[in-house]
C-alpha positions as a printed Julia matrix, in Angstrom:
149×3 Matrix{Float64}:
 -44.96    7.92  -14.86
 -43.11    5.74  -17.05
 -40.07    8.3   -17.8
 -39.74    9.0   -13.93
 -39.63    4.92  -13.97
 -36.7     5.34  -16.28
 -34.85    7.63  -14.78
 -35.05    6.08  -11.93
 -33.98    2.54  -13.38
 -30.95    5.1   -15.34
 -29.37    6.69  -11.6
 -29.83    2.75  -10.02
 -27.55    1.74  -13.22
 -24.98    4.03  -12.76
 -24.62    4.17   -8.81
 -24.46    0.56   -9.36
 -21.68    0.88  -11.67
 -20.07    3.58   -9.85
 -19.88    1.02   -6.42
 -18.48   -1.91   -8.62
 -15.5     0.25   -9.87
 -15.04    1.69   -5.97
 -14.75   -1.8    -5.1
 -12.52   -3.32   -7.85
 -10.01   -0.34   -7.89
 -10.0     2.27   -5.47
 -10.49   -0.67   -2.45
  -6.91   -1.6    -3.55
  -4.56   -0.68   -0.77
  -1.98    0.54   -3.14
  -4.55    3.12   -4.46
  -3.5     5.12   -1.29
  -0.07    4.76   -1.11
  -0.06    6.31   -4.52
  -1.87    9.0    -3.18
  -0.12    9.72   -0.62
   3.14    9.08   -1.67
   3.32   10.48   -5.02
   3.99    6.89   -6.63
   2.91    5.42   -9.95
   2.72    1.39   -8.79
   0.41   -0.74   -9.75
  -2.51   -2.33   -8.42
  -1.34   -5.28   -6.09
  -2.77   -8.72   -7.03
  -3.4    -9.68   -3.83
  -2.95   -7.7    -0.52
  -1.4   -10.94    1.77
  -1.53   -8.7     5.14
  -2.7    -5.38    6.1
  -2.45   -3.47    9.49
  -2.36   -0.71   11.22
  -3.87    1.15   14.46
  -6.99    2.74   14.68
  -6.46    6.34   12.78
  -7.11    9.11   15.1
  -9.11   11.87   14.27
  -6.19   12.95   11.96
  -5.44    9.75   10.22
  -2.2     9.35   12.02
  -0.12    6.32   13.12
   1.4     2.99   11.28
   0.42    1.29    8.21
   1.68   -1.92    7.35
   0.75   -4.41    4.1
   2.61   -7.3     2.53
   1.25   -7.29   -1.17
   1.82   -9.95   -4.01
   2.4    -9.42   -7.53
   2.33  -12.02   -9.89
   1.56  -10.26  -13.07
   4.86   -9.98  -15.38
   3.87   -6.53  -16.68
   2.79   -5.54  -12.83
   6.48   -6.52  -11.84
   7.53   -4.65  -14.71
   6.38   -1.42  -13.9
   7.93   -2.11  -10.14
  11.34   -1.74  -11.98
  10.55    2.03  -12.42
  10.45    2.97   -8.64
  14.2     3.8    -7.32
  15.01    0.63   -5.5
  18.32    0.45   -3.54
  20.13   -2.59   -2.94
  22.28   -2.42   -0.15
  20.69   -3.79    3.11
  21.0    -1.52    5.32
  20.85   -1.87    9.26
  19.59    1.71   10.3
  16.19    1.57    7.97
  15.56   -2.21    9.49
  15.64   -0.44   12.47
  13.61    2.07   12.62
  11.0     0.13   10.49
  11.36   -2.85   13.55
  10.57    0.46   15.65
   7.38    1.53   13.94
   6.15   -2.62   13.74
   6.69   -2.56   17.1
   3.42   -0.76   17.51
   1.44   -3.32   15.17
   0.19   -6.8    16.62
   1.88   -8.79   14.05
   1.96  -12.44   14.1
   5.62  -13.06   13.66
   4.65  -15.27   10.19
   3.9   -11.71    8.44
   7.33   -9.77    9.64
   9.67   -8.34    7.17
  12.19  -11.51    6.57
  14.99   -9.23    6.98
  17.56  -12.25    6.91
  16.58  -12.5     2.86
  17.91  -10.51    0.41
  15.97   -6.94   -0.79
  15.67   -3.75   -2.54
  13.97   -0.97   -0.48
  12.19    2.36   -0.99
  12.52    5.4     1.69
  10.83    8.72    1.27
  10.86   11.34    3.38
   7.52   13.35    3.36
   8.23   16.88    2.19
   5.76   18.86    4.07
   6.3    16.75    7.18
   9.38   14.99    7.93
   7.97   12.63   10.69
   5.9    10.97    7.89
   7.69    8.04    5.9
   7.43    5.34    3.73
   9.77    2.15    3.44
   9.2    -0.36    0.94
  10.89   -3.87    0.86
  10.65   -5.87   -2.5
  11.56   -9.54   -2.41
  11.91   -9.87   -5.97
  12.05  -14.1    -5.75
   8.8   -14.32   -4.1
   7.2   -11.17   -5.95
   6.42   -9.44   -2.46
   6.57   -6.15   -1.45
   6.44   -5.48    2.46
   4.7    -1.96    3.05
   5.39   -0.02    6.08
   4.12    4.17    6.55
   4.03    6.24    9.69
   1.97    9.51    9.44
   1.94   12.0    12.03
């Protein structure tokens, strides 16, 4: 009776701990972009914002997230994705496109008037799916937007 009791006690421990590191890591909304994406960044300190539509049966539609980093050696590692830093009308476009879809309060659009460095990519297996990035380096923000189809 008493080893059952133990065992038992053992499995509560480690679904316990198994939830807890769910919840501190794999919660993180950056977690998926990395999955999906094929990215190395790091966890976000904060998520600011996050939308998106309802995901059909397939997971489809917009994503957007504003996400803060304040760490120095999280900003770091940011230098290692292949910002560009031209502004550049066309992307601003057809990420004001895919917003368009989102209810988003205008406080939590992409200050497009500010200087950035952006991230496009082009999913390989399906080129309707992208990603655009936006890093406001001053402010340590970094404005999110996917569409998956």
């Amino acid at each position: 009776m008493k080893k059952t009791f133990k065992i038992i006690l053992v499995i509560i421990f480690f679904v316990i701990i198994i939830c807890i590191l769910y919840f501190n890591f794999y919660r993180k909304y950056i977690f998926a972009v990395n999955l999906n994406w094929n990215l190395n960044l790091p966890f976000e300190d904060k998520a600011v914002y996050v939308e998106s539509l309802p995901p059909s049966f397939l997971g489809d539609g917009p994503r957007y997230a504003i996400l803060k980093y304040a760490s120095k050696s999280k900003i770091k590692k940011l230098n290692s994705i292949p910002w560009i830093s031209n502004k550049n009308i066309v992307i601003e476009d057809e990420v004001s496109k895919i917003l368009s879809k989102l209810e988003i309060d205008d406080k939590y659009m992409i200050p497009f008037n500010q200087e950035y460095l952006y991230y496009h990519c082009i999913d390989k297996d399906d080129k309707r799916n992208h990603i655009y990035m936006f890093y406001f380096i001053n402010e340590g923000l970094i404005y999110v937007v996917e569409e998956f189809w």
